[in-house]
Short mmCIF file of N, CA, C and O in Angstrom, two decimals:
data_model
loop_
_atom_site.label_atom_id
_atom_site.label_comp_id
_atom_site.label_asym_id
_atom_site.label_seq_id
_atom_site.Cartn_x
_atom_site.Cartn_y
_atom_site.Cartn_z
N MET A 1 120.57 139.61 60.67
CA MET A 1 119.32 138.96 61.03
C MET A 1 118.23 139.99 61.30
O MET A 1 117.13 139.84 60.84
N ASP A 2 118.51 141.04 62.06
CA ASP A 2 117.47 141.95 62.51
C ASP A 2 117.37 143.26 61.74
O ASP A 2 116.32 143.88 61.74
N ARG A 3 118.43 143.69 61.16
CA ARG A 3 118.46 145.03 60.57
C ARG A 3 117.29 145.25 59.60
O ARG A 3 116.60 146.28 59.67
N GLN A 4 117.05 144.33 58.72
CA GLN A 4 115.97 144.51 57.75
C GLN A 4 114.61 144.58 58.44
O GLN A 4 113.76 145.38 58.05
N PHE A 5 114.39 143.75 59.47
CA PHE A 5 113.13 143.80 60.19
C PHE A 5 112.91 145.20 60.76
O PHE A 5 111.84 145.79 60.60
N TRP A 6 113.93 145.73 61.43
CA TRP A 6 113.77 147.04 62.07
C TRP A 6 113.65 148.15 61.03
O TRP A 6 112.94 149.13 61.26
N ASP A 7 114.29 147.99 59.87
CA ASP A 7 114.12 148.98 58.79
C ASP A 7 112.68 149.00 58.30
O ASP A 7 112.12 150.06 58.02
N VAL A 8 112.06 147.82 58.18
CA VAL A 8 110.70 147.72 57.64
C VAL A 8 109.64 148.02 58.70
O VAL A 8 108.68 148.74 58.45
N TYR A 9 109.81 147.46 59.90
CA TYR A 9 108.75 147.53 60.91
C TYR A 9 109.08 148.38 62.14
O TYR A 9 108.23 148.54 63.01
N GLY A 10 110.27 148.91 62.23
CA GLY A 10 110.68 149.63 63.43
C GLY A 10 109.77 150.77 63.81
O GLY A 10 109.37 150.90 64.98
N ARG A 11 109.40 151.59 62.89
CA ARG A 11 108.52 152.73 63.18
C ARG A 11 107.17 152.24 63.71
O ARG A 11 106.64 152.76 64.69
N GLU A 12 106.63 151.21 63.08
CA GLU A 12 105.35 150.65 63.51
C GLU A 12 105.44 150.06 64.93
O GLU A 12 104.55 150.28 65.76
N VAL A 13 106.51 149.35 65.21
CA VAL A 13 106.69 148.76 66.54
C VAL A 13 106.81 149.85 67.59
O VAL A 13 106.16 149.80 68.64
N ARG A 14 107.61 150.85 67.31
CA ARG A 14 107.81 151.94 68.28
C ARG A 14 106.52 152.72 68.53
O ARG A 14 106.28 153.21 69.62
N ALA A 15 105.66 152.83 67.51
CA ALA A 15 104.40 153.58 67.65
C ALA A 15 103.28 152.74 68.25
O ALA A 15 102.22 153.26 68.56
N SER A 16 103.52 151.45 68.45
CA SER A 16 102.45 150.54 68.89
C SER A 16 102.07 150.68 70.36
O SER A 16 101.04 150.17 70.77
N GLY A 17 102.91 151.33 71.13
CA GLY A 17 102.63 151.43 72.56
C GLY A 17 103.25 150.30 73.37
O GLY A 17 103.08 150.23 74.58
N PHE A 18 103.97 149.40 72.70
CA PHE A 18 104.65 148.31 73.40
C PHE A 18 105.61 148.90 74.42
O PHE A 18 106.37 149.80 74.11
N THR A 19 105.56 148.40 75.66
CA THR A 19 106.39 148.97 76.73
C THR A 19 107.54 148.07 77.16
O THR A 19 108.30 148.44 78.04
N GLY A 20 107.66 146.91 76.55
CA GLY A 20 108.77 146.01 76.89
C GLY A 20 110.05 146.43 76.20
O GLY A 20 110.12 147.44 75.50
N ASP A 21 111.09 145.64 76.42
CA ASP A 21 112.38 145.91 75.79
C ASP A 21 112.32 145.59 74.31
O ASP A 21 111.76 144.57 73.90
N LEU A 22 112.91 146.45 73.52
CA LEU A 22 113.10 146.20 72.09
C LEU A 22 114.55 145.74 71.94
O LEU A 22 115.47 146.47 72.30
N VAL A 23 114.74 144.52 71.44
CA VAL A 23 116.08 143.94 71.41
C VAL A 23 116.47 143.54 70.00
O VAL A 23 115.63 143.31 69.13
N THR A 24 117.76 143.43 69.80
CA THR A 24 118.34 143.03 68.52
C THR A 24 119.68 142.37 68.79
O THR A 24 120.23 142.49 69.88
N CYS A 25 120.19 141.69 67.80
CA CYS A 25 121.53 141.09 67.93
C CYS A 25 122.58 141.98 67.28
O CYS A 25 123.75 141.66 67.29
N GLN A 26 122.16 143.09 66.71
CA GLN A 26 123.07 144.01 66.04
C GLN A 26 123.04 145.37 66.73
O GLN A 26 122.05 145.71 67.36
N PRO A 27 124.11 146.14 66.61
CA PRO A 27 124.07 147.49 67.20
C PRO A 27 123.17 148.41 66.37
O PRO A 27 123.54 148.83 65.28
N LEU A 28 121.97 148.66 66.89
CA LEU A 28 121.03 149.54 66.22
C LEU A 28 120.52 150.57 67.22
O LEU A 28 120.19 150.23 68.36
N ALA A 29 120.45 151.81 66.80
CA ALA A 29 120.06 152.91 67.68
C ALA A 29 118.69 152.66 68.30
O ALA A 29 117.75 152.27 67.63
N GLY A 30 118.60 152.90 69.61
CA GLY A 30 117.34 152.81 70.31
C GLY A 30 116.92 151.41 70.72
O GLY A 30 115.84 151.21 71.25
N LEU A 31 117.77 150.41 70.46
CA LEU A 31 117.44 149.02 70.78
C LEU A 31 118.50 148.45 71.72
O LEU A 31 119.67 148.82 71.65
N LYS A 32 118.08 147.54 72.59
CA LYS A 32 119.03 146.85 73.46
C LYS A 32 119.67 145.73 72.65
O LYS A 32 118.98 144.95 72.00
N ARG A 33 120.97 145.66 72.71
CA ARG A 33 121.70 144.63 71.96
C ARG A 33 121.92 143.41 72.83
O ARG A 33 122.43 143.50 73.94
N ILE A 34 121.55 142.27 72.31
CA ILE A 34 121.79 140.98 72.95
C ILE A 34 122.79 140.24 72.07
O ILE A 34 122.43 139.79 70.97
N PRO A 35 124.05 140.12 72.50
CA PRO A 35 125.03 139.41 71.66
C PRO A 35 124.62 137.95 71.46
O PRO A 35 124.17 137.28 72.39
N THR A 36 124.77 137.46 70.25
CA THR A 36 124.42 136.08 69.94
C THR A 36 125.63 135.27 69.49
O THR A 36 125.47 134.13 69.05
N ASP A 37 126.82 135.83 69.60
CA ASP A 37 128.05 135.11 69.28
C ASP A 37 128.00 134.46 67.90
O ASP A 37 128.40 133.31 67.74
N GLY A 38 127.48 135.17 66.93
CA GLY A 38 127.49 134.69 65.55
C GLY A 38 126.35 133.76 65.18
O GLY A 38 126.26 133.33 64.04
N ILE A 39 125.48 133.43 66.11
CA ILE A 39 124.34 132.57 65.80
C ILE A 39 123.27 133.46 65.19
O ILE A 39 122.79 134.39 65.82
N GLN A 40 122.90 133.18 63.94
CA GLN A 40 122.11 134.13 63.17
C GLN A 40 120.73 133.63 62.78
O GLN A 40 120.37 133.60 61.61
N ASN A 41 119.92 133.21 63.74
CA ASN A 41 118.51 133.01 63.43
C ASN A 41 117.70 133.44 64.64
O ASN A 41 118.16 133.38 65.78
N SER A 42 116.51 133.94 64.38
CA SER A 42 115.74 134.57 65.45
C SER A 42 115.29 133.58 66.52
O SER A 42 115.17 133.94 67.69
N GLY A 43 115.04 132.33 66.16
CA GLY A 43 114.66 131.34 67.15
C GLY A 43 115.77 131.08 68.15
O GLY A 43 115.56 131.02 69.36
N ALA A 44 116.99 130.95 67.65
CA ALA A 44 118.15 130.78 68.53
C ALA A 44 118.36 132.04 69.36
O ALA A 44 118.69 131.97 70.55
N GLY A 45 118.16 133.19 68.74
CA GLY A 45 118.28 134.45 69.47
C GLY A 45 117.30 134.54 70.62
O GLY A 45 117.62 135.04 71.70
N ALA A 46 116.08 134.04 70.42
CA ALA A 46 115.07 134.06 71.49
C ALA A 46 115.51 133.17 72.66
O ALA A 46 115.31 133.52 73.83
N ILE A 47 116.14 132.04 72.36
CA ILE A 47 116.63 131.16 73.41
C ILE A 47 117.76 131.83 74.19
O ILE A 47 117.79 131.79 75.42
N ILE A 48 118.67 132.47 73.47
CA ILE A 48 119.77 133.19 74.12
C ILE A 48 119.21 134.29 75.02
O ILE A 48 119.65 134.47 76.15
N LEU A 49 118.23 135.03 74.53
CA LEU A 49 117.62 136.09 75.32
C LEU A 49 116.99 135.52 76.59
O LEU A 49 117.19 136.07 77.68
N ALA A 50 116.26 134.43 76.48
CA ALA A 50 115.64 133.81 77.66
C ALA A 50 116.71 133.39 78.67
O ALA A 50 116.57 133.65 79.87
N ALA A 51 117.78 132.78 78.19
CA ALA A 51 118.85 132.34 79.09
C ALA A 51 119.53 133.53 79.76
O ALA A 51 119.79 133.50 80.97
N ARG A 52 119.78 134.58 79.01
CA ARG A 52 120.44 135.76 79.59
C ARG A 52 119.53 136.52 80.53
O ARG A 52 120.00 137.28 81.37
N ARG A 53 118.23 136.32 80.41
CA ARG A 53 117.27 136.95 81.32
C ARG A 53 116.94 136.06 82.52
O ARG A 53 116.07 136.36 83.29
N GLY A 54 117.64 134.92 82.64
CA GLY A 54 117.51 134.10 83.84
C GLY A 54 116.67 132.84 83.73
O GLY A 54 116.47 132.16 84.73
N ALA A 55 116.21 132.49 82.54
CA ALA A 55 115.43 131.26 82.40
C ALA A 55 116.31 130.06 82.71
O ALA A 55 117.47 130.00 82.30
N ASP A 56 115.75 129.10 83.44
CA ASP A 56 116.49 127.87 83.67
C ASP A 56 115.90 126.72 82.86
O ASP A 56 116.46 125.62 82.81
N ARG A 57 114.77 126.98 82.19
CA ARG A 57 114.13 125.97 81.34
C ARG A 57 113.44 126.68 80.19
O ARG A 57 112.75 127.67 80.38
N VAL A 58 113.63 126.16 78.98
CA VAL A 58 113.02 126.73 77.78
C VAL A 58 112.29 125.60 77.05
O VAL A 58 112.88 124.54 76.81
N ILE A 59 111.03 125.83 76.72
CA ILE A 59 110.24 124.87 75.96
C ILE A 59 110.08 125.43 74.55
O ILE A 59 109.52 126.52 74.37
N LEU A 60 110.57 124.72 73.56
CA LEU A 60 110.46 125.16 72.17
C LEU A 60 109.12 124.71 71.59
O LEU A 60 108.74 123.54 71.70
N LEU A 61 108.42 125.64 70.96
CA LEU A 61 107.17 125.36 70.25
C LEU A 61 107.27 125.98 68.86
O LEU A 61 107.65 127.14 68.72
N GLY A 62 106.94 125.24 67.85
CA GLY A 62 106.98 125.76 66.49
C GLY A 62 108.38 125.86 65.91
O GLY A 62 108.59 126.55 64.93
N TYR A 63 109.32 125.17 66.49
CA TYR A 63 110.69 125.15 65.97
C TYR A 63 110.82 123.99 64.98
O TYR A 63 111.59 123.07 65.17
N ASP A 64 110.05 124.07 63.90
CA ASP A 64 110.08 122.98 62.92
C ASP A 64 111.37 123.01 62.09
O ASP A 64 111.89 121.99 61.72
N CYS A 65 111.87 124.21 61.77
CA CYS A 65 113.16 124.35 61.09
C CYS A 65 113.28 123.48 59.85
O CYS A 65 114.31 122.88 59.59
N GLN A 66 112.21 123.45 59.09
CA GLN A 66 112.23 122.68 57.85
C GLN A 66 111.32 123.33 56.83
O GLN A 66 110.35 123.99 57.18
N TYR A 67 111.65 123.13 55.60
CA TYR A 67 110.87 123.66 54.49
C TYR A 67 110.03 122.52 53.94
O TYR A 67 110.57 121.48 53.54
N ASP A 68 108.73 122.68 53.94
CA ASP A 68 107.87 121.57 53.52
C ASP A 68 107.59 121.58 52.01
O ASP A 68 106.77 120.82 51.53
N GLY A 69 108.27 122.44 51.28
CA GLY A 69 108.08 122.51 49.84
C GLY A 69 107.10 123.58 49.42
O GLY A 69 107.11 124.03 48.29
N ALA A 70 106.24 124.00 50.35
CA ALA A 70 105.24 125.02 50.03
C ALA A 70 105.42 126.27 50.89
O ALA A 70 105.20 127.38 50.42
N ARG A 71 105.80 126.07 52.15
CA ARG A 71 105.88 127.20 53.08
C ARG A 71 107.15 127.12 53.91
O ARG A 71 107.58 126.05 54.30
N ARG A 72 107.68 128.29 54.21
CA ARG A 72 108.85 128.38 55.08
C ARG A 72 108.47 128.83 56.49
O ARG A 72 109.28 128.78 57.39
N HIS A 73 107.26 129.32 56.66
CA HIS A 73 106.77 129.85 57.92
C HIS A 73 105.36 129.34 58.15
O HIS A 73 104.73 128.80 57.24
N TRP A 74 104.83 129.60 59.32
CA TRP A 74 103.42 129.30 59.58
C TRP A 74 102.54 130.35 58.92
O TRP A 74 101.34 130.16 58.75
N HIS A 75 103.14 131.47 58.53
CA HIS A 75 102.43 132.56 57.89
C HIS A 75 102.93 132.70 56.45
O HIS A 75 103.85 132.00 56.03
N GLU A 76 102.33 133.60 55.72
CA GLU A 76 102.78 133.87 54.36
C GLU A 76 104.22 134.39 54.38
O GLU A 76 104.68 134.91 55.39
N ASP A 77 104.91 134.27 53.26
CA ASP A 77 106.27 134.80 53.18
C ASP A 77 106.29 136.28 53.50
O ASP A 77 105.32 137.01 53.25
N HIS A 78 107.41 136.71 54.06
CA HIS A 78 107.61 138.13 54.32
C HIS A 78 107.73 138.88 53.00
O HIS A 78 108.21 138.33 52.00
N ARG A 79 107.32 140.12 53.00
CA ARG A 79 107.49 140.94 51.80
C ARG A 79 108.95 141.41 51.72
O ARG A 79 109.66 141.45 52.73
N ARG A 80 109.38 141.74 50.52
CA ARG A 80 110.74 142.26 50.32
C ARG A 80 110.89 143.57 51.06
O ARG A 80 109.93 144.30 51.16
N PRO A 81 111.99 143.87 51.63
CA PRO A 81 113.30 143.23 51.48
C PRO A 81 113.59 142.16 52.52
O PRO A 81 114.70 141.66 52.59
N LEU A 82 112.60 141.78 53.33
CA LEU A 82 112.85 140.77 54.35
C LEU A 82 113.10 139.41 53.70
O LEU A 82 112.50 139.08 52.67
N GLY A 83 113.95 138.63 54.32
CA GLY A 83 114.25 137.31 53.82
C GLY A 83 113.21 136.29 54.26
O GLY A 83 112.37 136.56 55.13
N ASN A 84 113.28 135.12 53.66
CA ASN A 84 112.33 134.06 53.96
C ASN A 84 113.05 132.73 54.18
O ASN A 84 112.98 131.82 53.36
N ALA A 85 113.77 132.68 55.28
CA ALA A 85 114.44 131.45 55.71
C ALA A 85 115.43 130.94 54.67
O ALA A 85 115.57 129.74 54.47
N GLY A 86 116.14 131.84 54.03
CA GLY A 86 117.12 131.46 53.03
C GLY A 86 118.29 130.67 53.60
O GLY A 86 118.96 129.95 52.87
N SER A 87 118.54 130.81 54.89
CA SER A 87 119.65 130.09 55.51
C SER A 87 119.16 128.90 56.34
O SER A 87 119.86 128.41 57.22
N LEU A 88 117.97 128.43 56.04
CA LEU A 88 117.36 127.34 56.80
C LEU A 88 118.29 126.14 56.93
O LEU A 88 118.34 125.50 57.99
N HIS A 89 119.04 125.83 55.91
CA HIS A 89 119.94 124.68 55.95
C HIS A 89 121.04 124.82 57.01
O HIS A 89 121.61 123.84 57.45
N LYS A 90 121.30 126.05 57.46
CA LYS A 90 122.33 126.29 58.48
C LYS A 90 121.79 126.19 59.90
O LYS A 90 122.55 126.09 60.85
N TRP A 91 120.49 126.26 60.07
CA TRP A 91 119.91 126.37 61.40
C TRP A 91 120.21 125.18 62.32
O TRP A 91 120.54 125.39 63.49
N PRO A 92 120.09 123.93 61.88
CA PRO A 92 120.40 122.84 62.81
C PRO A 92 121.80 122.95 63.41
O PRO A 92 121.97 122.76 64.62
N ASP A 93 122.79 123.30 62.61
CA ASP A 93 124.15 123.48 63.14
C ASP A 93 124.22 124.67 64.10
O ASP A 93 124.94 124.63 65.10
N GLN A 94 123.48 125.73 63.82
CA GLN A 94 123.48 126.88 64.71
C GLN A 94 122.86 126.52 66.06
O GLN A 94 123.34 126.96 67.10
N PHE A 95 121.81 125.72 66.05
CA PHE A 95 121.21 125.29 67.32
C PHE A 95 122.15 124.36 68.09
O PHE A 95 122.22 124.44 69.31
N ARG A 96 122.88 123.51 67.38
CA ARG A 96 123.86 122.67 68.07
C ARG A 96 124.94 123.54 68.71
O ARG A 96 125.35 123.31 69.85
N ALA A 97 125.40 124.56 68.00
CA ALA A 97 126.41 125.47 68.55
C ALA A 97 125.86 126.26 69.73
O ALA A 97 126.58 126.57 70.68
N LEU A 98 124.59 126.55 69.70
CA LEU A 98 123.93 127.30 70.76
C LEU A 98 124.04 126.60 72.11
O LEU A 98 124.17 127.24 73.14
N ARG A 99 124.02 125.29 72.10
CA ARG A 99 124.06 124.54 73.36
C ARG A 99 125.25 124.93 74.24
O ARG A 99 125.14 124.94 75.46
N ALA A 100 126.36 125.32 73.64
CA ALA A 100 127.55 125.72 74.40
C ALA A 100 127.31 126.98 75.22
O ALA A 100 128.03 127.25 76.17
N HIS A 101 126.30 127.76 74.87
CA HIS A 101 126.00 129.02 75.55
C HIS A 101 124.91 128.88 76.60
O HIS A 101 124.45 129.87 77.14
N LEU A 102 124.48 127.65 76.86
CA LEU A 102 123.30 127.45 77.69
C LEU A 102 123.59 126.67 78.97
O LEU A 102 122.74 125.90 79.44
N ALA A 103 124.75 126.87 79.55
CA ALA A 103 125.09 126.15 80.78
C ALA A 103 124.02 126.41 81.84
O ALA A 103 123.66 127.56 82.11
N GLY A 104 123.47 125.35 82.39
CA GLY A 104 122.47 125.48 83.44
C GLY A 104 121.06 125.71 82.94
O GLY A 104 120.14 125.89 83.74
N VAL A 105 120.86 125.73 81.63
CA VAL A 105 119.53 125.94 81.06
C VAL A 105 119.08 124.66 80.36
O VAL A 105 119.77 124.17 79.47
N GLU A 106 117.95 124.13 80.79
CA GLU A 106 117.38 122.96 80.13
C GLU A 106 116.52 123.43 78.96
O GLU A 106 115.66 124.30 79.12
N VAL A 107 116.74 122.86 77.79
CA VAL A 107 115.94 123.17 76.61
C VAL A 107 115.30 121.88 76.13
O VAL A 107 116.00 120.88 75.94
N VAL A 108 113.98 121.88 75.99
CA VAL A 108 113.27 120.74 75.43
C VAL A 108 112.47 121.21 74.23
O VAL A 108 111.99 122.34 74.18
N ASN A 109 112.34 120.34 73.25
CA ASN A 109 111.65 120.68 72.01
C ASN A 109 110.29 119.99 71.99
O ASN A 109 110.20 118.79 71.83
N ALA A 110 109.24 120.79 72.16
CA ALA A 110 107.87 120.28 72.14
C ALA A 110 107.17 120.61 70.82
O ALA A 110 105.94 120.57 70.74
N SER A 111 107.93 120.93 69.79
CA SER A 111 107.36 121.19 68.47
C SER A 111 106.76 119.90 67.91
O SER A 111 107.33 118.82 68.09
N ARG A 112 105.63 120.01 67.23
CA ARG A 112 104.97 118.80 66.69
C ARG A 112 105.84 118.12 65.64
O ARG A 112 105.93 116.91 65.60
N GLN A 113 106.40 118.93 64.75
CA GLN A 113 107.31 118.42 63.73
C GLN A 113 108.56 119.27 63.80
O GLN A 113 108.47 120.49 63.98
N THR A 114 109.72 118.65 63.64
CA THR A 114 110.95 119.42 63.75
C THR A 114 112.11 118.71 63.06
O THR A 114 112.13 117.48 63.01
N ALA A 115 113.02 119.50 62.53
CA ALA A 115 114.26 118.95 61.99
C ALA A 115 115.37 119.01 63.03
O ALA A 115 116.46 118.50 62.79
N LEU A 116 115.11 119.62 64.17
CA LEU A 116 116.13 119.74 65.21
C LEU A 116 116.25 118.45 65.99
O LEU A 116 115.25 117.93 66.49
N ASP A 117 117.48 117.98 66.13
CA ASP A 117 117.71 116.76 66.90
C ASP A 117 118.68 117.00 68.06
O ASP A 117 119.15 116.06 68.68
N CYS A 118 118.95 118.25 68.37
CA CYS A 118 119.96 118.57 69.38
C CYS A 118 119.38 118.84 70.77
O CYS A 118 120.14 119.01 71.72
N PHE A 119 118.07 118.86 70.89
CA PHE A 119 117.41 119.03 72.19
C PHE A 119 116.45 117.86 72.37
O PHE A 119 115.85 117.38 71.41
N PRO A 120 116.25 117.42 73.62
CA PRO A 120 115.31 116.32 73.85
C PRO A 120 113.92 116.66 73.35
O PRO A 120 113.46 117.79 73.52
N ARG A 121 113.26 115.67 72.73
CA ARG A 121 111.89 115.85 72.23
C ARG A 121 110.91 115.39 73.28
O ARG A 121 111.07 114.33 73.87
N VAL A 122 109.89 116.19 73.51
CA VAL A 122 108.82 115.86 74.45
C VAL A 122 107.52 116.41 73.89
O VAL A 122 107.52 117.32 73.07
N SER A 123 106.41 115.85 74.34
CA SER A 123 105.12 116.43 73.98
C SER A 123 104.95 117.70 74.82
O SER A 123 105.57 117.85 75.88
N LEU A 124 104.09 118.59 74.37
CA LEU A 124 103.83 119.80 75.13
C LEU A 124 103.23 119.44 76.49
O LEU A 124 103.62 120.03 77.50
N GLU A 125 102.34 118.48 76.50
CA GLU A 125 101.74 118.05 77.77
C GLU A 125 102.81 117.61 78.76
O GLU A 125 102.79 117.96 79.93
N GLU A 126 103.77 116.80 78.29
CA GLU A 126 104.85 116.32 79.15
C GLU A 126 105.72 117.48 79.61
O GLU A 126 106.09 117.57 80.78
N ALA A 127 106.03 118.40 78.71
CA ALA A 127 106.88 119.54 79.08
C ALA A 127 106.22 120.37 80.17
O ALA A 127 106.89 120.80 81.12
N LEU A 128 104.94 120.60 80.05
CA LEU A 128 104.24 121.41 81.05
C LEU A 128 104.02 120.64 82.35
O LEU A 128 104.14 121.21 83.44
N ARG A 129 103.73 119.37 82.25
CA ARG A 129 103.51 118.54 83.44
C ARG A 129 104.78 118.45 84.27
O ARG A 129 104.75 118.55 85.50
N CYS A 130 105.92 118.32 83.64
CA CYS A 130 107.19 118.18 84.36
C CYS A 130 107.56 119.45 85.11
O CYS A 130 108.30 119.40 86.07
N HIS A 131 107.05 120.56 84.68
CA HIS A 131 107.49 121.83 85.28
C HIS A 131 106.47 122.40 86.27
O HIS A 131 106.74 123.37 86.93
N MET A 132 105.32 121.80 86.35
CA MET A 132 104.28 122.35 87.24
C MET A 132 104.42 121.80 88.65
O MET A 132 104.91 120.79 88.92
#
């Protein structure tokens, strides 16, 4: 999942002045490894990272997880050698499997459109109102 990203953008990220943790799900030099137990998409990885860092509630935004026939992302496709959601059909099952790793963490999906049905759907307004 991450190796190609770090091969293409790693030097740029490291030179950017970013002072936070640089994380990956794979053993890569100079990066903190966050095990994902075989779940291989960056959105699920972000949820795992939040849970392992102590989040008790996660609000999903932009987790559409569907191909609309024209675009796979909100942005243009990644340039080669990066992939472009080639395993999209596997993501709903990966998110369902992810739930087993989230004991004590509430996850709600406030994405406007989504193919995910494994987390409760709420509007963003409702998600924010409930937590304030």
